[in-house]
Coordinates of C-alpha atoms in Angstrom, one line a residue:
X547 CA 13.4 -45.0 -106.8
X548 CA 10.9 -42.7 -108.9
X549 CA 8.5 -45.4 -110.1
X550 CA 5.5 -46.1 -108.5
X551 CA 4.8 -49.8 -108.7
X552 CA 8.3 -51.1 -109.7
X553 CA 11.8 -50.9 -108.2
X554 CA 14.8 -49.8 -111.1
X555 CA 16.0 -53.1 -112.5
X556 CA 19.5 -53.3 -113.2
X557 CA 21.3 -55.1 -115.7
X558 CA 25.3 -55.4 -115.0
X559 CA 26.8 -52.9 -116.8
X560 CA 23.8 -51.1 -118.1
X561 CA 21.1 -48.1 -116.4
X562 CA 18.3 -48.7 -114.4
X563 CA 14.9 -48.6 -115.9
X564 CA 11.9 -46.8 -114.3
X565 CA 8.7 -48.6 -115.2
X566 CA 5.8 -46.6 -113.3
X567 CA 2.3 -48.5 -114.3
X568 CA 0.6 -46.8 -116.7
X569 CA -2.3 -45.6 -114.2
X570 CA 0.3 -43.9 -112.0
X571 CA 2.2 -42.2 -115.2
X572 CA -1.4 -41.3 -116.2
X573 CA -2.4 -39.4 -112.5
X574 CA 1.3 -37.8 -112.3
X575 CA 0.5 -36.1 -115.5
X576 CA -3.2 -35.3 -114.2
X577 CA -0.9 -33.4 -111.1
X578 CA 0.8 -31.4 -114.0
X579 CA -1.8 -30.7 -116.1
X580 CA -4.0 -29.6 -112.8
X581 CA -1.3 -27.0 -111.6
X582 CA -1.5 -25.6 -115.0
X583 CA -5.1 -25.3 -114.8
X584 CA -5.4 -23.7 -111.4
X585 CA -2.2 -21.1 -113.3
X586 CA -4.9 -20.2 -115.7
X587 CA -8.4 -20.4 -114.2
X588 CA -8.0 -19.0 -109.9
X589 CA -6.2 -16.5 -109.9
X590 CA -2.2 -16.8 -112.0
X591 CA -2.5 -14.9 -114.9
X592 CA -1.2 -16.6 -117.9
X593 CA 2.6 -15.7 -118.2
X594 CA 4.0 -14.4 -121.6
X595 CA 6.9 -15.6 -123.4
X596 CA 9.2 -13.1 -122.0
X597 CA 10.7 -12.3 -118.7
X598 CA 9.1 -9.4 -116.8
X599 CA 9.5 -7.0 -114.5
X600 CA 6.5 -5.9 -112.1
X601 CA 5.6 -3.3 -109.6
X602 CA 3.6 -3.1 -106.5
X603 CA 4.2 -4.3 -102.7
X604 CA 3.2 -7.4 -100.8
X605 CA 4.0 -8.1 -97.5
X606 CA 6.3 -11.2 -96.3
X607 CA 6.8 -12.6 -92.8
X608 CA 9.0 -14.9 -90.9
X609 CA 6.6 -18.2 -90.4
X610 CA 7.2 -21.0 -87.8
X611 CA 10.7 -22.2 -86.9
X612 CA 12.1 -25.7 -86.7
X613 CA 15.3 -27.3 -85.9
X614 CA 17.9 -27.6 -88.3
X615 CA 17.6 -30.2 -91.3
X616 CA 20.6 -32.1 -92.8
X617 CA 21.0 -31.9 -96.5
X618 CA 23.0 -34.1 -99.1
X619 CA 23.3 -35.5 -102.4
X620 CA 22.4 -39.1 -102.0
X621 CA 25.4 -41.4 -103.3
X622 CA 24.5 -44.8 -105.0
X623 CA 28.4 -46.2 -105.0
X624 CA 27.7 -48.4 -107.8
X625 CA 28.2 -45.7 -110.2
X626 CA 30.5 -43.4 -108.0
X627 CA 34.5 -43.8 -107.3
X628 CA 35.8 -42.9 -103.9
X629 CA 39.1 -42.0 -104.6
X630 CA 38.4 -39.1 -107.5
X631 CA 40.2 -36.3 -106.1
X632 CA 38.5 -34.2 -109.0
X633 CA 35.1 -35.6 -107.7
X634 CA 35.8 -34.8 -104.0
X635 CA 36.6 -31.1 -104.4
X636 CA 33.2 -30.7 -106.4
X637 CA 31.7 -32.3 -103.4
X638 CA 33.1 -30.4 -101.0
X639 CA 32.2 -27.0 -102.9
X640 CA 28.4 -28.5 -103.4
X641 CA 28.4 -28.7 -99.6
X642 CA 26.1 -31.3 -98.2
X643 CA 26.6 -32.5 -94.9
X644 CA 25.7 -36.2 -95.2
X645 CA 25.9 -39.1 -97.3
X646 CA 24.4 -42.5 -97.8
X647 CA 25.8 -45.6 -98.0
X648 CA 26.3 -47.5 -100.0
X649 CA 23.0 -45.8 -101.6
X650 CA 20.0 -46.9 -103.6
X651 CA 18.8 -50.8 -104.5
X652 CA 22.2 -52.0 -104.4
X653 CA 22.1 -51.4 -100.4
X654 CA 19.9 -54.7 -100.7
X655 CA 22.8 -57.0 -102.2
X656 CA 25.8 -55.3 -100.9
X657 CA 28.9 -57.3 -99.9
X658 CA 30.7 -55.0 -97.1
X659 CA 33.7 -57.4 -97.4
X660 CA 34.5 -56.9 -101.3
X661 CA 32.5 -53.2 -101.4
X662 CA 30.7 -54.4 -104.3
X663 CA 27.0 -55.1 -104.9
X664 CA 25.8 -58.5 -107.0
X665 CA 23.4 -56.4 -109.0
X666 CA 25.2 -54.3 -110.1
X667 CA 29.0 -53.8 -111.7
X668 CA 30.9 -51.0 -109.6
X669 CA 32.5 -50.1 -112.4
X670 CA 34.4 -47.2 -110.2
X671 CA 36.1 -49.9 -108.3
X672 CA 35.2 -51.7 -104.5
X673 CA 33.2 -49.5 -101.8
X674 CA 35.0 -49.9 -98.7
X675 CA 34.8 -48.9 -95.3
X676 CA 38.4 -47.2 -95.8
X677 CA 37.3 -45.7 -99.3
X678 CA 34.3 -44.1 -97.9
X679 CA 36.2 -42.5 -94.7
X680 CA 38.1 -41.1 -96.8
X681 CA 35.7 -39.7 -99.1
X682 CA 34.0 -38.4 -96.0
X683 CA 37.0 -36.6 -94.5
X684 CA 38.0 -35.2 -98.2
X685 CA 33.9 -34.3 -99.4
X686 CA 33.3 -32.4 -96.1
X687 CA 30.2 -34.3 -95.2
X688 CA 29.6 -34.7 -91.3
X689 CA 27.2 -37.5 -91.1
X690 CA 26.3 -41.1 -93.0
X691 CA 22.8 -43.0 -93.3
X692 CA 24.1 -45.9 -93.7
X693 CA 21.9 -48.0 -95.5
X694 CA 22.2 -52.0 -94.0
X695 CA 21.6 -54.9 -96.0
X696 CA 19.0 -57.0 -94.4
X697 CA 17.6 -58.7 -97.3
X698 CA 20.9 -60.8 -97.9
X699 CA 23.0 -60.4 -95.3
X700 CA 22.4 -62.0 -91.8
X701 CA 21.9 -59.0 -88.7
X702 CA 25.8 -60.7 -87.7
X703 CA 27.6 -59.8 -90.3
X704 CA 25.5 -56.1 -90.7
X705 CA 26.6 -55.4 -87.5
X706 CA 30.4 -56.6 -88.2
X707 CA 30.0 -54.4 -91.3
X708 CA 29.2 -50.9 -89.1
X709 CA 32.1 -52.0 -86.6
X710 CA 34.5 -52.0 -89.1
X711 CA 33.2 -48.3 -90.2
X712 CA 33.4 -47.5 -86.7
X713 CA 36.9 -49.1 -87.0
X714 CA 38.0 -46.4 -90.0
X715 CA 36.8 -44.0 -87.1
X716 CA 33.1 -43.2 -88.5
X717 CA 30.0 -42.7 -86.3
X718 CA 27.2 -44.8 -86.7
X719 CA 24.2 -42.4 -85.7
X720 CA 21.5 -43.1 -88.7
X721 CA 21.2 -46.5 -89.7
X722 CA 18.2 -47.4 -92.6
X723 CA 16.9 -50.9 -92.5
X724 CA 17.0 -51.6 -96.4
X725 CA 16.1 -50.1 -99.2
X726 CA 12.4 -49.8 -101.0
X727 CA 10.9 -52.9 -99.3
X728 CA 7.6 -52.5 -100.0
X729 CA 9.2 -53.3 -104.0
X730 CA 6.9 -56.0 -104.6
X731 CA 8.5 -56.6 -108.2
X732 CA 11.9 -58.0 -106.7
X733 CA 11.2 -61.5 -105.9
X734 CA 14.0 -61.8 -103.6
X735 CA 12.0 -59.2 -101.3
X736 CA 8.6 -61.0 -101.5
X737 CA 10.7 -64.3 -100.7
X738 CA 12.3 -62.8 -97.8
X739 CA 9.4 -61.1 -96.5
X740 CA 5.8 -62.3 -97.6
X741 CA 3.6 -59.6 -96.1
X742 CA 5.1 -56.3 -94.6
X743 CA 4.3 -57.5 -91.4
X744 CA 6.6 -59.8 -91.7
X745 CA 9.5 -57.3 -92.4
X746 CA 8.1 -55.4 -89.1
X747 CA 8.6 -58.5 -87.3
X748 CA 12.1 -59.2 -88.2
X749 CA 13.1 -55.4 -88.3
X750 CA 12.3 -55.6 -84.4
X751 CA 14.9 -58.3 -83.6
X752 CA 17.2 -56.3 -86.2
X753 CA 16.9 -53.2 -84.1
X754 CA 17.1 -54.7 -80.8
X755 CA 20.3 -56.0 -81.7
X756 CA 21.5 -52.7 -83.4
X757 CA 21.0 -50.8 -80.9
X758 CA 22.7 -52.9 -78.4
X759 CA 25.7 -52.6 -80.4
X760 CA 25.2 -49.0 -81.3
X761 CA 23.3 -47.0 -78.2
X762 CA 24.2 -43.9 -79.5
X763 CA 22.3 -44.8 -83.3
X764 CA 19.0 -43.7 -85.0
X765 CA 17.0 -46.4 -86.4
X766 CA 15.0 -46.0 -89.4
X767 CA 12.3 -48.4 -91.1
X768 CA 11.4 -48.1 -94.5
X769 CA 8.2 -46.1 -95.2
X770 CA 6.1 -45.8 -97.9
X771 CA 5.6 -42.5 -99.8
X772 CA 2.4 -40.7 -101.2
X773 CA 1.7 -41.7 -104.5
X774 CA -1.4 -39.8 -106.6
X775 CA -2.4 -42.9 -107.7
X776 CA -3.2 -46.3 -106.7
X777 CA 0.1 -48.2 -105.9
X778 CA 0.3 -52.1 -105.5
X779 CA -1.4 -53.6 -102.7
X780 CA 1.7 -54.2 -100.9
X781 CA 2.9 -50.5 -101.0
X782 CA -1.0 -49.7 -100.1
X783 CA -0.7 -51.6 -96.6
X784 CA 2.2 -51.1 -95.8
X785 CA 2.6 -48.0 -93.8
X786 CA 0.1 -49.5 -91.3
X787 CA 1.3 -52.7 -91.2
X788 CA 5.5 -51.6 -90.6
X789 CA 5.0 -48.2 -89.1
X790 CA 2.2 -49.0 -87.2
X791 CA 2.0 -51.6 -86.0
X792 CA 3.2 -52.1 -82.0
X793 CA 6.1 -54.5 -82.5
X794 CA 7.9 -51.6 -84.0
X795 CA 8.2 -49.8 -81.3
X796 CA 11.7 -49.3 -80.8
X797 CA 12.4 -47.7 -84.2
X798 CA 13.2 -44.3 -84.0
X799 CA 12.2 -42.8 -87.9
X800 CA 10.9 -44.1 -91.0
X801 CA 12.3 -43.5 -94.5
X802 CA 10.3 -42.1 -97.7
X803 CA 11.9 -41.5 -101.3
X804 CA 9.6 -38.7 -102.9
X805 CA 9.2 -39.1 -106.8
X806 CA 7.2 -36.5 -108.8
X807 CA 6.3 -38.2 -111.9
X808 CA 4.5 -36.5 -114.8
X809 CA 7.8 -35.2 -116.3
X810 CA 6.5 -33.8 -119.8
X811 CA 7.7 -35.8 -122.7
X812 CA 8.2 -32.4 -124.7
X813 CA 9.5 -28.9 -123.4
X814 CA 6.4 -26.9 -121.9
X815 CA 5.8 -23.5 -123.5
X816 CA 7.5 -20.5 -121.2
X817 CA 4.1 -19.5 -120.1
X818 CA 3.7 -22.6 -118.7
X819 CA 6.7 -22.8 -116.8
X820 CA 5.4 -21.2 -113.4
X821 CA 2.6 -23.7 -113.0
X822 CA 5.0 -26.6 -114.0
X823 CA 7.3 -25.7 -111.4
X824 CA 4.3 -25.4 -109.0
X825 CA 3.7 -29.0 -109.4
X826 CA 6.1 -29.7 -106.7
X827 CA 3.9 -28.3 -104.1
X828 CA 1.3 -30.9 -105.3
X829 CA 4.1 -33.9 -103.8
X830 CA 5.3 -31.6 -101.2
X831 CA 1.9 -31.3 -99.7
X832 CA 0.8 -34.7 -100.6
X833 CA 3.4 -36.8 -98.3
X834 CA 3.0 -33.9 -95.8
X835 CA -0.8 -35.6 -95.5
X836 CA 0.9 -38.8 -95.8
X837 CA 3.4 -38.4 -93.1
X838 CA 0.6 -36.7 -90.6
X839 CA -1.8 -39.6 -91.5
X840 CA 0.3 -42.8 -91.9
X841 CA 3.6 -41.9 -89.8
X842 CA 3.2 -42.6 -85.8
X843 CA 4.3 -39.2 -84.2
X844 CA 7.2 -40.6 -82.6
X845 CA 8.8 -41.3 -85.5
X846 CA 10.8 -38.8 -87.0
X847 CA 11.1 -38.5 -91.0
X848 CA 14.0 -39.3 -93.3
X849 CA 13.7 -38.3 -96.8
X850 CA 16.2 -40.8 -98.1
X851 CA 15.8 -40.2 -101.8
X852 CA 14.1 -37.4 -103.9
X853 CA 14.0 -36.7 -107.7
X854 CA 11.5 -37.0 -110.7
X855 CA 10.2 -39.1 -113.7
X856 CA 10.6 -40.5 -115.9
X857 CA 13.4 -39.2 -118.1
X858 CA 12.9 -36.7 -121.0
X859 CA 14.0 -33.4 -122.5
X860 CA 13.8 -31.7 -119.6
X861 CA 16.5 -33.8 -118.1
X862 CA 19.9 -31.6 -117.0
X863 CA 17.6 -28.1 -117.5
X864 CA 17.1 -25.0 -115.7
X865 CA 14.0 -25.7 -115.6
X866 CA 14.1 -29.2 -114.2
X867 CA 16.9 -27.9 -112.1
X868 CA 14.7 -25.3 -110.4
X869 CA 11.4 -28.0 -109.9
X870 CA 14.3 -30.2 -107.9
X871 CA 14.6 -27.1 -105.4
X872 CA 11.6 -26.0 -105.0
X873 CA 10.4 -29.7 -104.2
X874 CA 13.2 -30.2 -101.5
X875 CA 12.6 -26.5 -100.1
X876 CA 8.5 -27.3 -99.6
X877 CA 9.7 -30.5 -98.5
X878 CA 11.5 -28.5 -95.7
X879 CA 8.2 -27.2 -94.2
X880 CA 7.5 -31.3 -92.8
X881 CA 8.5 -30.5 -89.2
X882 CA 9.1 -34.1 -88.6
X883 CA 11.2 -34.3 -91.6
X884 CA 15.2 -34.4 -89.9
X885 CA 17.3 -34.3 -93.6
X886 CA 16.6 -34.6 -97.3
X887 CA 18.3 -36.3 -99.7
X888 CA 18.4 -35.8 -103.5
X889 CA 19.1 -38.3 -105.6
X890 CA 22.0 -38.7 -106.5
X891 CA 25.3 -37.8 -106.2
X892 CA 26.4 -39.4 -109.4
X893 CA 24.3 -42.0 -111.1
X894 CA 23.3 -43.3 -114.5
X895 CA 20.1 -42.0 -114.5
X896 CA 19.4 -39.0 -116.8
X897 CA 16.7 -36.8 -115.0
X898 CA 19.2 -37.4 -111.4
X899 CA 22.9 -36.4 -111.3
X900 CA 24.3 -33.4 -109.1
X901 CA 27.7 -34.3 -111.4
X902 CA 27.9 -35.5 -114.6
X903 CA 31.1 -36.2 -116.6
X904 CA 31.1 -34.4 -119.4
X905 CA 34.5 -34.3 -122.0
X906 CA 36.5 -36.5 -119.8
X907 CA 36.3 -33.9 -116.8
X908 CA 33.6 -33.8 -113.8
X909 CA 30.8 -31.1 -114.0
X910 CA 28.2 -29.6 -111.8
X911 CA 24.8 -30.0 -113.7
X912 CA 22.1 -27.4 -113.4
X913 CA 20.3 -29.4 -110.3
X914 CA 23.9 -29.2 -109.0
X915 CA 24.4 -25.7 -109.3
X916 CA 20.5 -24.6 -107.4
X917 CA 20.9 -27.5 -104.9
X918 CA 24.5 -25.9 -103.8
X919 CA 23.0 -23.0 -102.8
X920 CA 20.3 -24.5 -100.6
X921 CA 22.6 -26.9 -98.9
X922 CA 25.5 -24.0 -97.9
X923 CA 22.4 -22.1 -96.9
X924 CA 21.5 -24.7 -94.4
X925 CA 24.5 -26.2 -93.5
X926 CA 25.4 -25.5 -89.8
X927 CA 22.3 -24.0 -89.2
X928 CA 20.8 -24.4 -85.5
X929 CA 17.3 -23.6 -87.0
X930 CA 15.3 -22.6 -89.6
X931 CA 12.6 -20.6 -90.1
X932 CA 9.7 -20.4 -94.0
X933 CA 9.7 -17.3 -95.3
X934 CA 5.8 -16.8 -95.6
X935 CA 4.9 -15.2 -98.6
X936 CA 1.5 -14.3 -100.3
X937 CA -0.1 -16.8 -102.1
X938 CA -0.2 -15.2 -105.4
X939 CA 3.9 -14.7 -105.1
X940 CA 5.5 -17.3 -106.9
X941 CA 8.7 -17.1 -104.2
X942 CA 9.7 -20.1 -101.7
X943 CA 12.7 -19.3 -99.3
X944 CA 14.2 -20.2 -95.7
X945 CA 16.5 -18.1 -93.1
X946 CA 19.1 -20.0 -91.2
X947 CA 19.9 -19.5 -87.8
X948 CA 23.5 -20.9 -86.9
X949 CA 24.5 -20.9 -83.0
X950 CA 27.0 -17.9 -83.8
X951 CA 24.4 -15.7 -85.0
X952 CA 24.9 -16.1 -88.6
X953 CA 22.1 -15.6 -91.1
X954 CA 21.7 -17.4 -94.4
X955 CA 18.5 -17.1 -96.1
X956 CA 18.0 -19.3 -99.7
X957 CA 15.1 -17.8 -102.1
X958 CA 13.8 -19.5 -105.2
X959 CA 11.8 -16.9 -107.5
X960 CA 9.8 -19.5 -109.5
X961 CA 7.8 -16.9 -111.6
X962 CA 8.5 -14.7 -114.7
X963 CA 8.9 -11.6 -113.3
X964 CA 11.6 -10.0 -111.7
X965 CA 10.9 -9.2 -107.6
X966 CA 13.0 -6.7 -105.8
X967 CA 13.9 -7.8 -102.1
X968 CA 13.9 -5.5 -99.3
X969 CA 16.2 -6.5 -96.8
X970 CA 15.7 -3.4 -94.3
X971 CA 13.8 -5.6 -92.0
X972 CA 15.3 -9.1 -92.5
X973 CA 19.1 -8.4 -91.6
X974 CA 20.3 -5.0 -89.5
X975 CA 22.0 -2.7 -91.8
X976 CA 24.6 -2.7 -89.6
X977 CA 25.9 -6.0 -89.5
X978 CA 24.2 -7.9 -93.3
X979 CA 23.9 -9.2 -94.9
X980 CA 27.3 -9.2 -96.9
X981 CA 27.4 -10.9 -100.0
X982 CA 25.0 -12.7 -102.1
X983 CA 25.2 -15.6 -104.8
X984 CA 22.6 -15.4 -107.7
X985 CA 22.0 -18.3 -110.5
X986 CA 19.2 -17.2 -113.2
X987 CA 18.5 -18.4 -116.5
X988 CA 19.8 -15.8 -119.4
X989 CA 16.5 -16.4 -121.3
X990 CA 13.3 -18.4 -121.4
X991 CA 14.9 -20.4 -124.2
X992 CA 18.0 -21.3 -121.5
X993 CA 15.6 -22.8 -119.4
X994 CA 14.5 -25.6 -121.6
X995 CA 18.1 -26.2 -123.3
X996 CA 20.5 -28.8 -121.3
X997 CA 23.6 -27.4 -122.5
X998 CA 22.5 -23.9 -121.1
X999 CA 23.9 -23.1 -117.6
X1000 CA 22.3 -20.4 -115.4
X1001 CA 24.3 -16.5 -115.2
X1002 CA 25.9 -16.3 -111.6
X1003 CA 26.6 -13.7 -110.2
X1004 CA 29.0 -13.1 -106.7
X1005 CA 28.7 -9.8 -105.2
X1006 CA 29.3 -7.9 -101.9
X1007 CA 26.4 -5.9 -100.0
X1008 CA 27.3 -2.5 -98.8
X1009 CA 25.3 -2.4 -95.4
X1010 CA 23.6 0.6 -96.7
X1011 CA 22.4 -1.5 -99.7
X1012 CA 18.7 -3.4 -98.3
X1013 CA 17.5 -4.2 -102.0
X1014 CA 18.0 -7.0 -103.9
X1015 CA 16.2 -7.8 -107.8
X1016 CA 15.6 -11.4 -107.5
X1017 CA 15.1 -12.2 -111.8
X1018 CA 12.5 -14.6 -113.1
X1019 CA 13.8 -18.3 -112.5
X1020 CA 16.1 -17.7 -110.1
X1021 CA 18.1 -18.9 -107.0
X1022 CA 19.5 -16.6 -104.6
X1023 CA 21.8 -17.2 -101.4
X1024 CA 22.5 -14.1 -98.9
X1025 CA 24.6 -14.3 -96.2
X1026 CA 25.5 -12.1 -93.4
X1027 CA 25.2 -11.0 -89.5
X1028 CA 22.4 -11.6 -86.9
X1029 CA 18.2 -10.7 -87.5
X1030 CA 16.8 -7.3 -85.7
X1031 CA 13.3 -7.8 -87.0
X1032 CA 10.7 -10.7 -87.7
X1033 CA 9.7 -9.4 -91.2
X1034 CA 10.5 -9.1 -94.5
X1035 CA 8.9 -6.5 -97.4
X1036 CA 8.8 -7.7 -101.1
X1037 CA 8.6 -5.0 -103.8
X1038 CA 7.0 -6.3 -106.6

C-alpha cells in the first residue's frame, strides 16, 4: 500500500484511506522538490512552456543484460469481477503475463471457500478458484502470485486452498506469505505476530510445509521497502529480523511494494514536468540500495505492488501516467528483481487503476495505456538488456530478446523536446524493425488534464526507414527481427 506508517483501512463498502505520517509526507515531498532543484541548478536547463525540438548527437549503448522479468497489473479482487467479458478482453489487450491473488490487504482475511474477504465487501461478486481460472485462461496471463492468508487462516486450510487451484488446473509456482506484515497499525497483525521475528519463525514451518506440498513453488516472505523517511520501528527492523535472520533459510524471495509519495497537491508548471518525472529515479535507486543492503543475495526480489501518493489532481494524467512507467522501467535495472507489479488492475483508489469504468463501459486510463506498451514489450522475452543513455538525455528504454529472435525495445522520452531515433545500429535493416506504436501527449496542457488521452499513433517501418522522432512525453514500442549490432545513435 503507498503509505509509509499505515496500512489502507477499509470500511465495507467504502475506499481505502492512505494515511502516511506527516514526517514521511514531508521527506516525499523533500524527494520532489530535490529533483527539481538538481533540474535547475547541475546541469537541466529549465524547460519552457512549450514542446521543443532539438539538435545535436549523443551516443547510446546496449548496457548489461538480465533474464527476463514478468510484468502485470496487480488485481485486488475486492473491487474486481471475474466474469466481465468486457473487462477480460481489455486485459488481454493490456498484456501482462501474471496476476495476484486475491491481491492487496484483503489477502490477510480472505475466505477461499466463499471467495470473499471480511474486510472488505466484493461487491463484484465471490473470488473463486473456478472464477479466477477462468479469468486466467480468458486475460491471457501465464502465471499467479498467489498471495496466502496466514494471518487468519491455519497453514491446513492455505494449503487446501492452492490444491483446489491446482484442482481448476492452475500451477502453483509463486506463493507470497501475506500481505504488508510489517503494518504495525492492524492490530490483528501485531496480535498474531508481536515482533517480526516472530513472523520469521512461523513463516519457516509455513514454508516447510508448502513446499512439501508444492516442490515445484517459489516462496516469498514479505520485505520491507525503502522509505525516505523514518518508518515505525517495526518496519525499521524488520528486514533484518525476517530476511535475515537464519531460520529463514528455505525461502526463496522476498516481496517489496514501492510507493513514491510526494504527489503534488496542485498541477506542476510544464517546466517542471521533467524533474517531476525524474523523481522516480529517486525510489528506483533508493530500494535498489535497499535491496543490495537489507535483501540476503539468495533471495530473489518480487515487486508485488507499485504506485504513488497520495491522491490529487494529477490522478488519471499523462503526466502521472508517464512517472508510473518510468518508475517500473528503472525498477527493471534491480537484477535480482524477477517481476513487477503495478497496482492495480482495478481498484478504488484514484491515483491506481489500469481500468476505470467510465459511462457505464470499461476504459483503459492513461497509466493503462503507457503500462501496455511496456508489458507487450516484455512479454515472452528470454532477456533484456538497458538502453544506456547519457545522463543529460532525459530517455529510459529496454530491448527484449525472445528465444525466436524477436526484438522489442520500449522507450519513454521523459523530456520536452522531441529526439529522433536512429535505428541503423539497433535492428538490421534487413529484417526491423517493422512497426511501431507511439502515445504522446497533444500539448503540455494534455498532460496535466485527466480527461485528456495521449495521440497514438500505429505505423509500419519500411526497412529502409532507421529514424524514428520520439515527441516530448512520450512512449514508444518498436517491434521487429533479430540485433546485428550492440549500439544505438540518438540524434538530438
Amino acid at each position: 500500500t503507498p503509505d509509509l506508517a499505515m496500512s489502507r483501512r477499509r470500511a465495507a463498502g467504502s475506499d481505502m484511506t492512505n494515511r502516511p505520517s506527516d514526517t514521511c509526507k514531508s521527506v516525499a515531498m523533500s524527494v520532489y522538490l530535490t529533483s527539481l532543484m538538481f533540474s535547475t541548478i547541475f546541469g537541466v536547463p529549465l524547460i519552457s512552456a512549450q514542446f521543443l525540438t532539438d539538435s545535436g548527437a549523443a551516443s547510446v549503448q546496449l548496457l548489461h543484460s538480465r533474464s527476463a522479468c514478468m510484468l502485470g497489473a496487480g488485481n485486488e479482487l475486492c473491487w474486481q469481477s471475474l466474469v466481465d467479458g468486457g473487462l477480460e478482453i481489455i486485459a488481454r489487450r493490456l498484456h501482462g503475463s501474471v496476476g495476484r491473488f486475491p491481491g492487496g490487504t484483503p489477502s490477510n482475511y480472505f475466505n477461499w471457500r466463499s471467495g470473499k474477504a471480511s474486510d472488505c465487501p466484493f461487491p463484484e461478486g465471490p473470488s473463486t478458484p473456478g472464477r479466477w481460472r477462468q479469468w486466467v485462461n480468458r486475460s491471457g496471463l501465464t502465471d499467479t502470485v498467489y498471495v496466502v492468508n496466514q494471518l487468519t487462516d491455519n497453514v491446513a486450510d492455505a494449503i487446501a486452498a492452492l490444491k483446489a487451484h491446482r484442482a481448476e488446473g492452475q500451477q502453483i509456482r509463486y506463493l507470497e506469505l501475506g500481505n504488508e506484515m510489517y503494518d504495525e497499525s492492524d492490530p490483528n497483525i501485531v496480535r498474531k505476530d508481536k515482533t517480526p521475528r516472530d513472523y520469521a519463525i512461523r513463516m519457516a514451518r509455513w514454508t516447510a510445509a508448502l513446499k512439501e506440498e508444492f516442490p515445484e513453488a517459489k516462496v516469498a516472505l514479505v520485505g520491507e521497502r525503502w522509505n525516505p523517511g523514518v518508518p515505525p520501528t517495526r518496519e525499521q527492523v524488520w528486514n533484518r529480523e525476517v530476511l535475515q535472520d537464519p531460520v529463514s533459510w528455505q525461502a526463496d524471495a522476498a516481496t517489496i511494494h514501492v510507493y513514491a509519495g510526494g504527489m503534488p497537491n496542485a498541477a506542476p508548471a510544464p517546466w517542471k514536468y521533467p524533474a517531476f518525472l525524474r523523481g522516480a529515479y529517486a525510489y528506483a535507486r533508493g530500494n535498489r540500495q535497499i535491496i543490495a543492503e537489507q535483501v540476503p543475495q539468495h533471495l530473489r526480489v518480487w515487486v508485488t505492488e507499485v504506485g504513488v501518493f497520495p491522491a490529487g489532481p494529477l490522478d488519471g494524467t499523462w503526466l502521472q501516467a508517464m512517472y508510473h512507467a518510468t518508475l517500473v522501467a528503472k525498477l527493471l535495472e534491480i537484477d535480482r528483481v524477477d517481476m513487477v507489479l503495478p497496482y492495480c488492475f482495478v481498484c478504488k483508489d484514484p491515483t491506481a487503476p489500469v481500468v476505470n469504468e467510465s459511462g457505464g463501459r470499461w476504459e483503459v486510463t492513461n497509466k493503462g495505456l503507457v503500462l501496455s506498451l511496456i508489458f507487450e514489450a516484455v512479454r515472452e522475452a528470454s532477456t533484456l538488456s538497458a538502453l544506456g543513455f547519457d545522463e543529460a538525455q532525459p530517455l529510459v528504454g529496454w530491448r527484449a530478446a525472445a528465444a525466436t529472435g524477436e526484438l522489442r525495445a520500449v522507450i519513454l522520452n521523459i523530456g520536452n523536446k522531441t529526439k529522433t531515433l536512429d535505428i541503423g545500429g539497433f535492428w538490421d535493416s534487413a529484417v526491423g524493425p517493422t512497426s511501431y506504436t507511439l502515445l504522446a501527449a497533444k500539448s503540455p496542457e494534455d498532460m496535466v488534464r485527466p480527461s485528456a488521452r495521449p495521440e497514438r499513433i500505429e505505423e509500419s517501418l519500411e526497412k529502409n526507414e532507421l529514424r524514428l522522432s520520439l515527441p516530448a512525453y512520450s512512449a514508444t514500442l518498436m517491434r521487429g527481427g533479430v540485433r546485428s549490432q550492440s549500439d544505438i545513435r540518438i540524434t538530438v
